[in-house]
GROMACS .gro file of C-alpha atoms in nm:
model
  419
    1UNK     CA    1  -5.612   7.910  -1.900
    2UNK     CA    2  -5.715   7.654  -1.642
    3UNK     CA    3  -5.918   7.461  -1.899
    4UNK     CA    4  -5.627   7.468  -2.141
    5UNK     CA    5  -5.390   7.338  -1.874
    6UNK     CA    6  -5.631   7.062  -1.777
    7UNK     CA    7  -5.665   6.949  -2.134
    8UNK     CA    8  -5.292   6.909  -2.166
    9UNK     CA    9  -5.240   6.689  -1.863
   10UNK     CA   10  -5.155   6.322  -1.909
   11UNK     CA   11  -5.479   6.214  -1.744
   12UNK     CA   12  -5.684   6.413  -1.994
   13UNK     CA   13  -5.510   6.226  -2.276
   14UNK     CA   14  -5.598   5.895  -2.116
   15UNK     CA   15  -5.249   5.835  -1.976
   16UNK     CA   16  -5.205   5.740  -1.613
   17UNK     CA   17  -4.954   5.996  -1.485
   18UNK     CA   18  -4.831   5.761  -1.215
   19UNK     CA   19  -4.841   5.409  -1.345
   20UNK     CA   20  -4.655   5.290  -1.041
   21UNK     CA   21  -4.972   5.365  -0.845
   22UNK     CA   22  -5.149   5.108  -1.055
   23UNK     CA   23  -5.005   4.919  -0.765
   24UNK     CA   24  -4.999   4.545  -0.740
   25UNK     CA   25  -5.253   4.511  -1.022
   26UNK     CA   26  -5.012   4.640  -1.287
   27UNK     CA   27  -4.726   4.428  -1.157
   28UNK     CA   28  -4.949   4.122  -1.124
   29UNK     CA   29  -5.060   4.156  -1.487
   30UNK     CA   30  -4.696   4.200  -1.586
   31UNK     CA   31  -4.588   3.883  -1.403
   32UNK     CA   32  -4.865   3.674  -1.559
   33UNK     CA   33  -4.799   3.803  -1.911
   34UNK     CA   34  -4.420   3.774  -1.882
   35UNK     CA   35  -4.435   3.426  -1.728
   36UNK     CA   36  -4.666   3.299  -2.004
   37UNK     CA   37  -4.451   3.448  -2.280
   38UNK     CA   38  -4.123   3.322  -2.134
   39UNK     CA   39  -4.266   2.977  -2.063
   40UNK     CA   40  -4.352   2.953  -2.432
   41UNK     CA   41  -4.010   3.077  -2.535
   42UNK     CA   42  -3.830   2.852  -2.287
   43UNK     CA   43  -4.017   2.534  -2.378
   44UNK     CA   44  -4.052   2.567  -2.756
   45UNK     CA   45  -3.710   2.426  -2.850
   46UNK     CA   46  -3.768   2.121  -2.627
   47UNK     CA   47  -4.108   2.064  -2.788
   48UNK     CA   48  -3.960   2.084  -3.138
   49UNK     CA   49  -3.678   1.842  -3.057
   50UNK     CA   50  -3.921   1.593  -2.899
   51UNK     CA   51  -4.158   1.631  -3.195
   52UNK     CA   52  -3.885   1.534  -3.440
   53UNK     CA   53  -3.723   1.255  -3.240
   54UNK     CA   54  -4.052   1.092  -3.132
   55UNK     CA   55  -4.163   1.069  -3.496
   56UNK     CA   56  -3.843   0.896  -3.605
   57UNK     CA   57  -3.664   1.204  -3.738
   58UNK     CA   58  -3.286   1.226  -3.721
   59UNK     CA   59  -3.097   1.403  -3.446
   60UNK     CA   60  -2.952   1.633  -3.710
   61UNK     CA   61  -3.298   1.744  -3.823
   62UNK     CA   62  -3.406   1.792  -3.461
   63UNK     CA   63  -3.103   2.011  -3.398
   64UNK     CA   64  -3.155   2.217  -3.713
   65UNK     CA   65  -3.524   2.282  -3.642
   66UNK     CA   66  -3.443   2.359  -3.278
   67UNK     CA   67  -3.182   2.610  -3.395
   68UNK     CA   68  -3.446   2.770  -3.617
   69UNK     CA   69  -3.615   2.886  -3.296
   70UNK     CA   70  -3.309   2.977  -3.093
   71UNK     CA   71  -3.071   3.130  -3.353
   72UNK     CA   72  -3.304   3.418  -3.459
   73UNK     CA   73  -3.280   3.556  -3.106
   74UNK     CA   74  -2.950   3.701  -3.224
   75UNK     CA   75  -3.151   3.928  -3.455
   76UNK     CA   76  -3.311   4.085  -3.148
   77UNK     CA   77  -3.138   4.425  -3.176
   78UNK     CA   78  -3.267   4.464  -3.531
   79UNK     CA   79  -3.628   4.388  -3.439
   80UNK     CA   80  -3.613   4.600  -3.122
   81UNK     CA   81  -3.612   4.943  -3.284
   82UNK     CA   82  -3.988   4.940  -3.360
   83UNK     CA   83  -4.039   4.905  -2.985
   84UNK     CA   84  -3.871   5.240  -2.919
   85UNK     CA   85  -4.031   5.399  -3.228
   86UNK     CA   86  -4.387   5.294  -3.146
   87UNK     CA   87  -4.641   5.530  -2.997
   88UNK     CA   88  -4.755   5.238  -2.782
   89UNK     CA   89  -4.489   4.975  -2.725
   90UNK     CA   90  -4.744   4.737  -2.576
   91UNK     CA   91  -4.897   4.683  -2.918
   92UNK     CA   92  -4.560   4.589  -3.068
   93UNK     CA   93  -4.497   4.326  -2.799
   94UNK     CA   94  -4.854   4.195  -2.816
   95UNK     CA   95  -4.824   4.158  -3.194
   96UNK     CA   96  -4.495   3.970  -3.143
   97UNK     CA   97  -4.667   3.734  -2.897
   98UNK     CA   98  -4.947   3.663  -3.145
   99UNK     CA   99  -4.704   3.610  -3.433
  100UNK     CA  100  -4.493   3.381  -3.216
  101UNK     CA  101  -4.801   3.176  -3.124
  102UNK     CA  102  -4.922   3.155  -3.483
  103UNK     CA  103  -4.584   3.067  -3.634
  104UNK     CA  104  -4.504   2.808  -3.365
  105UNK     CA  105  -4.844   2.639  -3.405
  106UNK     CA  106  -4.817   2.641  -3.783
  107UNK     CA  107  -4.462   2.509  -3.768
  108UNK     CA  108  -4.542   2.205  -3.556
  109UNK     CA  109  -4.864   2.131  -3.747
  110UNK     CA  110  -4.684   2.133  -4.082
  111UNK     CA  111  -4.407   1.903  -3.962
  112UNK     CA  112  -4.434   1.572  -4.145
  113UNK     CA  113  -4.703   1.709  -4.378
  114UNK     CA  114  -4.494   1.967  -4.566
  115UNK     CA  115  -4.128   2.009  -4.661
  116UNK     CA  116  -3.900   2.053  -4.360
  117UNK     CA  117  -3.783   2.382  -4.510
  118UNK     CA  118  -4.131   2.529  -4.464
  119UNK     CA  119  -4.145   2.407  -4.104
  120UNK     CA  120  -3.804   2.561  -4.044
  121UNK     CA  121  -3.908   2.896  -4.189
  122UNK     CA  122  -4.218   2.908  -3.970
  123UNK     CA  123  -4.016   2.821  -3.660
  124UNK     CA  124  -3.760   3.087  -3.755
  125UNK     CA  125  -4.041   3.342  -3.775
  126UNK     CA  126  -4.139   3.246  -3.421
  127UNK     CA  127  -3.778   3.269  -3.305
  128UNK     CA  128  -3.742   3.618  -3.451
  129UNK     CA  129  -4.021   3.731  -3.218
  130UNK     CA  130  -3.850   3.570  -2.918
  131UNK     CA  131  -3.641   3.875  -2.816
  132UNK     CA  132  -3.956   4.083  -2.777
  133UNK     CA  133  -4.100   3.816  -2.546
  134UNK     CA  134  -3.793   3.837  -2.324
  135UNK     CA  135  -3.597   4.163  -2.321
  136UNK     CA  136  -3.880   4.350  -2.491
  137UNK     CA  137  -4.125   4.278  -2.212
  138UNK     CA  138  -3.862   4.368  -1.950
  139UNK     CA  139  -3.833   4.714  -2.104
  140UNK     CA  140  -4.197   4.778  -2.004
  141UNK     CA  141  -4.122   4.738  -1.634
  142UNK     CA  142  -4.030   5.105  -1.568
  143UNK     CA  143  -4.380   5.205  -1.684
  144UNK     CA  144  -4.528   4.990  -1.409
  145UNK     CA  145  -4.317   5.105  -1.116
  146UNK     CA  146  -4.338   5.471  -1.223
  147UNK     CA  147  -4.079   5.730  -1.329
  148UNK     CA  148  -3.917   5.779  -0.987
  149UNK     CA  149  -4.007   5.484  -0.765
  150UNK     CA  150  -3.839   5.414  -0.432
  151UNK     CA  151  -3.531   5.199  -0.492
  152UNK     CA  152  -3.675   4.905  -0.298
  153UNK     CA  153  -3.996   4.913  -0.505
  154UNK     CA  154  -3.798   4.919  -0.830
  155UNK     CA  155  -3.568   4.636  -0.725
  156UNK     CA  156  -3.859   4.424  -0.603
  157UNK     CA  157  -4.029   4.465  -0.940
  158UNK     CA  158  -3.704   4.358  -1.108
  159UNK     CA  159  -3.698   4.059  -0.873
  160UNK     CA  160  -4.043   3.961  -0.999
  161UNK     CA  161  -3.909   3.995  -1.353
  162UNK     CA  162  -3.620   3.761  -1.274
  163UNK     CA  163  -3.874   3.516  -1.129
  164UNK     CA  164  -4.064   3.508  -1.459
  165UNK     CA  165  -3.742   3.412  -1.638
  166UNK     CA  166  -3.688   3.139  -1.379
  167UNK     CA  167  -4.043   3.015  -1.427
  168UNK     CA  168  -4.006   3.019  -1.805
  169UNK     CA  169  -3.676   2.833  -1.801
  170UNK     CA  170  -3.800   2.572  -1.554
  171UNK     CA  171  -4.173   2.534  -1.613
  172UNK     CA  172  -4.151   2.558  -1.994
  173UNK     CA  173  -3.935   2.247  -2.051
  174UNK     CA  174  -4.106   2.060  -1.764
  175UNK     CA  175  -4.452   2.132  -1.905
  176UNK     CA  176  -4.341   2.017  -2.248
  177UNK     CA  177  -4.195   1.695  -2.108
  178UNK     CA  178  -4.514   1.621  -1.913
  179UNK     CA  179  -4.758   1.697  -2.196
  180UNK     CA  180  -4.542   1.509  -2.446
  181UNK     CA  181  -4.566   1.201  -2.228
  182UNK     CA  182  -4.936   1.233  -2.153
  183UNK     CA  183  -5.055   1.344  -2.496
  184UNK     CA  184  -4.795   1.429  -2.763
  185UNK     CA  185  -4.518   1.678  -2.841
  186UNK     CA  186  -4.753   1.849  -3.086
  187UNK     CA  187  -5.005   1.908  -2.808
  188UNK     CA  188  -4.726   2.042  -2.587
  189UNK     CA  189  -4.616   2.289  -2.853
  190UNK     CA  190  -4.975   2.401  -2.913
  191UNK     CA  191  -5.017   2.458  -2.539
  192UNK     CA  192  -4.711   2.685  -2.548
  193UNK     CA  193  -4.856   2.870  -2.847
  194UNK     CA  194  -5.180   2.922  -2.656
  195UNK     CA  195  -4.981   3.061  -2.363
  196UNK     CA  196  -4.801   3.308  -2.590
  197UNK     CA  197  -5.132   3.421  -2.742
  198UNK     CA  198  -5.277   3.471  -2.393
  199UNK     CA  199  -4.968   3.673  -2.300
  200UNK     CA  200  -5.056   3.916  -2.581
  201UNK     CA  201  -5.378   4.006  -2.403
  202UNK     CA  202  -5.193   4.049  -2.074
  203UNK     CA  203  -4.939   4.282  -2.233
  204UNK     CA  204  -5.216   4.506  -2.368
  205UNK     CA  205  -5.350   4.540  -2.013
  206UNK     CA  206  -5.021   4.678  -1.882
  207UNK     CA  207  -5.003   5.051  -1.793
  208UNK     CA  208  -4.946   5.280  -2.089
  209UNK     CA  209  -4.630   5.489  -2.106
  210UNK     CA  210  -4.584   5.772  -2.352
  211UNK     CA  211  -4.308   5.718  -2.611
  212UNK     CA  212  -3.975   5.866  -2.508
  213UNK     CA  213  -3.919   6.019  -2.852
  214UNK     CA  214  -4.201   6.269  -2.796
  215UNK     CA  215  -4.305   6.245  -3.159
  216UNK     CA  216  -3.954   6.294  -3.299
  217UNK     CA  217  -3.878   5.946  -3.430
  218UNK     CA  218  -3.548   6.059  -3.577
  219UNK     CA  219  -3.421   6.081  -3.218
  220UNK     CA  220  -3.442   5.702  -3.183
  221UNK     CA  221  -3.104   5.543  -3.247
  222UNK     CA  222  -3.050   5.269  -3.500
  223UNK     CA  223  -2.917   4.930  -3.378
  224UNK     CA  224  -2.555   5.006  -3.472
  225UNK     CA  225  -2.568   5.347  -3.307
  226UNK     CA  226  -2.720   5.193  -2.994
  227UNK     CA  227  -2.438   4.939  -2.976
  228UNK     CA  228  -2.184   5.221  -3.019
  229UNK     CA  229  -2.352   5.415  -2.738
  230UNK     CA  230  -2.329   5.107  -2.514
  231UNK     CA  231  -1.958   5.077  -2.597
  232UNK     CA  232  -1.896   5.444  -2.509
  233UNK     CA  233  -2.094   5.439  -2.184
  234UNK     CA  234  -1.877   5.296  -1.907
  235UNK     CA  235  -2.162   5.148  -1.697
  236UNK     CA  236  -2.338   4.992  -1.998
  237UNK     CA  237  -2.011   4.860  -2.142
  238UNK     CA  238  -1.930   4.688  -1.815
  239UNK     CA  239  -2.282   4.553  -1.791
  240UNK     CA  240  -2.237   4.394  -2.134
  241UNK     CA  241  -1.904   4.223  -2.082
  242UNK     CA  242  -1.981   4.106  -1.729
  243UNK     CA  243  -2.310   3.960  -1.856
  244UNK     CA  244  -2.136   3.788  -2.145
  245UNK     CA  245  -1.858   3.646  -1.926
  246UNK     CA  246  -2.102   3.497  -1.676
  247UNK     CA  247  -2.324   3.357  -1.953
  248UNK     CA  248  -2.021   3.190  -2.114
  249UNK     CA  249  -1.914   3.036  -1.784
  250UNK     CA  250  -2.246   2.892  -1.666
  251UNK     CA  251  -2.322   2.752  -2.013
  252UNK     CA  252  -2.058   2.488  -1.938
  253UNK     CA  253  -2.250   2.342  -1.644
  254UNK     CA  254  -2.499   2.120  -1.834
  255UNK     CA  255  -2.224   1.988  -2.061
  256UNK     CA  256  -1.978   1.910  -1.784
  257UNK     CA  257  -2.251   1.747  -1.574
  258UNK     CA  258  -2.246   1.440  -1.798
  259UNK     CA  259  -1.868   1.402  -1.775
  260UNK     CA  260  -1.851   1.476  -1.403
  261UNK     CA  261  -2.056   1.164  -1.331
  262UNK     CA  262  -1.763   0.952  -1.453
  263UNK     CA  263  -1.517   1.149  -1.245
  264UNK     CA  264  -1.735   1.117  -0.934
  265UNK     CA  265  -1.802   0.748  -1.002
  266UNK     CA  266  -2.183   0.772  -1.019
  267UNK     CA  267  -2.433   0.654  -1.278
  268UNK     CA  268  -2.447   0.867  -1.598
  269UNK     CA  269  -2.821   0.923  -1.546
  270UNK     CA  270  -2.744   1.124  -1.232
  271UNK     CA  271  -2.623   1.405  -1.459
  272UNK     CA  272  -2.991   1.500  -1.471
  273UNK     CA  273  -2.978   1.556  -1.095
  274UNK     CA  274  -2.699   1.810  -1.141
  275UNK     CA  275  -2.877   2.003  -1.416
  276UNK     CA  276  -3.202   1.992  -1.216
  277UNK     CA  277  -3.017   2.127  -0.911
  278UNK     CA  278  -2.886   2.417  -1.117
  279UNK     CA  279  -3.234   2.489  -1.257
  280UNK     CA  280  -3.395   2.475  -0.913
  281UNK     CA  281  -3.118   2.699  -0.783
  282UNK     CA  282  -3.201   2.951  -1.052
  283UNK     CA  283  -3.568   2.940  -0.960
  284UNK     CA  284  -3.492   2.964  -0.587
  285UNK     CA  285  -3.267   3.263  -0.648
  286UNK     CA  286  -3.538   3.424  -0.858
  287UNK     CA  287  -3.785   3.393  -0.573
  288UNK     CA  288  -3.527   3.517  -0.322
  289UNK     CA  289  -3.458   3.843  -0.510
  290UNK     CA  290  -3.831   3.892  -0.539
  291UNK     CA  291  -3.882   3.863  -0.162
  292UNK     CA  292  -3.555   4.031  -0.063
  293UNK     CA  293  -3.477   4.292  -0.332
  294UNK     CA  294  -3.115   4.378  -0.400
  295UNK     CA  295  -2.998   4.716  -0.274
  296UNK     CA  296  -2.701   4.929  -0.367
  297UNK     CA  297  -2.522   5.041  -0.681
  298UNK     CA  298  -2.589   4.802  -0.973
  299UNK     CA  299  -2.227   4.806  -1.089
  300UNK     CA  300  -2.094   4.708  -0.749
  301UNK     CA  301  -2.361   4.441  -0.721
  302UNK     CA  302  -2.268   4.297  -1.061
  303UNK     CA  303  -1.901   4.270  -0.970
  304UNK     CA  304  -1.964   4.110  -0.633
  305UNK     CA  305  -2.224   3.865  -0.760
  306UNK     CA  306  -2.006   3.772  -1.057
  307UNK     CA  307  -1.738   3.676  -0.803
  308UNK     CA  308  -2.007   3.471  -0.629
  309UNK     CA  309  -2.060   3.280  -0.952
  310UNK     CA  310  -1.682   3.227  -0.967
  311UNK     CA  311  -1.694   3.080  -0.617
  312UNK     CA  312  -1.973   2.844  -0.722
  313UNK     CA  313  -1.783   2.727  -1.030
  314UNK     CA  314  -1.468   2.680  -0.823
  315UNK     CA  315  -1.662   2.463  -0.578
  316UNK     CA  316  -1.795   2.250  -0.863
  317UNK     CA  317  -1.443   2.216  -1.005
  318UNK     CA  318  -1.285   2.112  -0.674
  319UNK     CA  319  -1.577   1.905  -0.541
  320UNK     CA  320  -1.466   1.566  -0.404
  321UNK     CA  321  -1.813   1.410  -0.374
  322UNK     CA  322  -2.141   1.394  -0.566
  323UNK     CA  323  -2.348   1.551  -0.286
  324UNK     CA  324  -2.111   1.847  -0.269
  325UNK     CA  325  -2.132   1.885  -0.648
  326UNK     CA  326  -2.513   1.888  -0.637
  327UNK     CA  327  -2.503   2.160  -0.371
  328UNK     CA  328  -2.247   2.356  -0.573
  329UNK     CA  329  -2.466   2.339  -0.886
  330UNK     CA  330  -2.766   2.466  -0.686
  331UNK     CA  331  -2.558   2.743  -0.527
  332UNK     CA  332  -2.427   2.855  -0.865
  333UNK     CA  333  -2.784   2.869  -0.995
  334UNK     CA  334  -2.891   3.086  -0.703
  335UNK     CA  335  -2.598   3.324  -0.747
  336UNK     CA  336  -2.656   3.344  -1.122
  337UNK     CA  337  -3.016   3.455  -1.058
  338UNK     CA  338  -2.892   3.725  -0.821
  339UNK     CA  339  -2.638   3.836  -1.082
  340UNK     CA  340  -2.909   3.849  -1.349
  341UNK     CA  341  -3.122   4.070  -1.123
  342UNK     CA  342  -2.830   4.310  -1.086
  343UNK     CA  343  -2.790   4.332  -1.466
  344UNK     CA  344  -3.160   4.419  -1.501
  345UNK     CA  345  -3.109   4.698  -1.247
  346UNK     CA  346  -2.807   4.821  -1.444
  347UNK     CA  347  -2.994   4.821  -1.775
  348UNK     CA  348  -3.284   5.008  -1.618
  349UNK     CA  349  -3.073   5.273  -1.445
  350UNK     CA  350  -2.804   5.328  -1.708
  351UNK     CA  351  -2.991   5.297  -2.040
  352UNK     CA  352  -3.113   5.623  -2.198
  353UNK     CA  353  -3.492   5.636  -2.218
  354UNK     CA  354  -3.485   5.679  -2.596
  355UNK     CA  355  -3.304   5.349  -2.646
  356UNK     CA  356  -3.409   5.147  -2.342
  357UNK     CA  357  -3.589   4.878  -2.541
  358UNK     CA  358  -3.292   4.835  -2.772
  359UNK     CA  359  -3.043   4.825  -2.482
  360UNK     CA  360  -3.243   4.555  -2.305
  361UNK     CA  361  -3.259   4.343  -2.619
  362UNK     CA  362  -2.897   4.409  -2.724
  363UNK     CA  363  -2.774   4.281  -2.386
  364UNK     CA  364  -3.006   3.978  -2.410
  365UNK     CA  365  -2.883   3.897  -2.762
  366UNK     CA  366  -2.517   3.927  -2.664
  367UNK     CA  367  -2.586   3.710  -2.359
  368UNK     CA  368  -2.741   3.439  -2.578
  369UNK     CA  369  -2.448   3.459  -2.820
  370UNK     CA  370  -2.199   3.422  -2.537
  371UNK     CA  371  -2.394   3.135  -2.385
  372UNK     CA  372  -2.398   2.953  -2.718
  373UNK     CA  373  -2.023   3.004  -2.749
  374UNK     CA  374  -1.980   2.871  -2.395
  375UNK     CA  375  -2.175   2.558  -2.480
  376UNK     CA  376  -1.966   2.496  -2.792
  377UNK     CA  377  -1.644   2.565  -2.603
  378UNK     CA  378  -1.741   2.328  -2.323
  379UNK     CA  379  -1.820   2.054  -2.574
  380UNK     CA  380  -1.472   2.081  -2.722
  381UNK     CA  381  -1.277   2.124  -2.398
  382UNK     CA  382  -1.429   1.837  -2.198
  383UNK     CA  383  -1.241   1.599  -2.424
  384UNK     CA  384  -0.916   1.746  -2.292
  385UNK     CA  385  -1.012   1.759  -1.924
  386UNK     CA  386  -1.351   1.738  -1.758
  387UNK     CA  387  -1.307   2.047  -1.541
  388UNK     CA  388  -1.130   2.257  -1.806
  389UNK     CA  389  -1.449   2.436  -1.929
  390UNK     CA  390  -1.527   2.536  -1.570
  391UNK     CA  391  -1.174   2.665  -1.516
  392UNK     CA  392  -1.187   2.866  -1.839
  393UNK     CA  393  -1.526   3.006  -1.736
  394UNK     CA  394  -1.424   3.113  -1.388
  395UNK     CA  395  -1.104   3.271  -1.524
  396UNK     CA  396  -1.306   3.464  -1.785
  397UNK     CA  397  -1.546   3.597  -1.519
  398UNK     CA  398  -1.257   3.686  -1.286
  399UNK     CA  399  -1.084   3.877  -1.566
  400UNK     CA  400  -1.406   4.064  -1.646
  401UNK     CA  401  -1.448   4.162  -1.279
  402UNK     CA  402  -1.088   4.285  -1.262
  403UNK     CA  403  -1.135   4.486  -1.582
  404UNK     CA  404  -1.462   4.637  -1.452
  405UNK     CA  405  -1.300   4.728  -1.119
  406UNK     CA  406  -1.004   4.895  -1.287
  407UNK     CA  407  -1.234   5.083  -1.526
  408UNK     CA  408  -1.453   5.206  -1.243
  409UNK     CA  409  -1.166   5.328  -1.029
  410UNK     CA  410  -0.949   5.483  -1.298
  411UNK     CA  411  -1.201   5.564  -1.572
  412UNK     CA  412  -1.247   5.911  -1.709
  413UNK     CA  413  -1.541   6.113  -1.831
  414UNK     CA  414  -1.737   5.814  -1.955
  415UNK     CA  415  -1.808   5.705  -1.599
  416UNK     CA  416  -2.120   5.916  -1.577
  417UNK     CA  417  -2.409   5.712  -1.458
  418UNK     CA  418  -2.644   5.822  -1.735
  419UNK     CA  419  -2.539   5.784  -2.100
   0.00000   0.00000   0.00000
């Protein structure tokens, strides 16, 4: 009997029963792999736009090819199911990293030497893998910290995850800009592809976690059913609409930066200072939540930090001077990073294990959709009044916080913490 019991333990099957005890090594490998993958994903659209414009291509073509990388992220929920179905989710993400690298490299190398349609299709193939490089990798984090880690350990790991997003969103475009100037946009894109390919190896070195379906793949929900589950679950539903409201609001900041320079009577080029301040604020906030992990109930954190974003937007709207506006942009970036960390905690704690990968990617896809809508809305509203997009954004976030507060206090049976 003892031999039979021993043979059935996770260790005997080659599975580490406590991946959290892989300690800093597992988390370090995660950070490196995630940062490489997200740097590639964050810088690719900039590389493509620079590639087209530097070769004399039209702005329209640059926008279309750039959209070929970004738009397929909306398909994330439909490419996420294999992650929950797989016996080893690491292999799915690693394959996505390799396909992303291959398609991105092929896309930029064919540009100018083959029909633009072919280049667009290759870039779209890379973009389709993007959700697995972002939300897909995040879904692996629970395997690293272990099944029941101390709250502080779990939140610190999520802080590291937020930091990799900050690195990707800041370092990716900066690296592309630097390499494009020193060498060429093609070389910059190939460097990103190499980073994504390297990330594949890092993902395979992450701790293994047994599939939640336990061999019964029929238990894994389809994308539509997962979305319906998120709509029924109070905590997940509030996570979704708070995330979407904040994404819509902060998407206005880069657009309004250009128009605010006229209002503040400064040179148009200083709009770059505002967007850089917001980006550095995001990165600073990412580092802060890594060093000082958030504590407390994720739902309460989301509501409070969303109100913090409202305060930042209100400061930008009412700012009387350029220096105050720069500080307000940086503060909003910091608060947005804190809010993002709280949404990661919510997804981790409220998503059912059998659909965790899909929940992570569904929320990411809806966030991207809302951010794109916010950008388009800001572009149309700035013609009416410069601060109008900011006002609309802060009102949308405030309404979402009020709705979430009312739901939490007066909700019924769907307020259970676990779907």
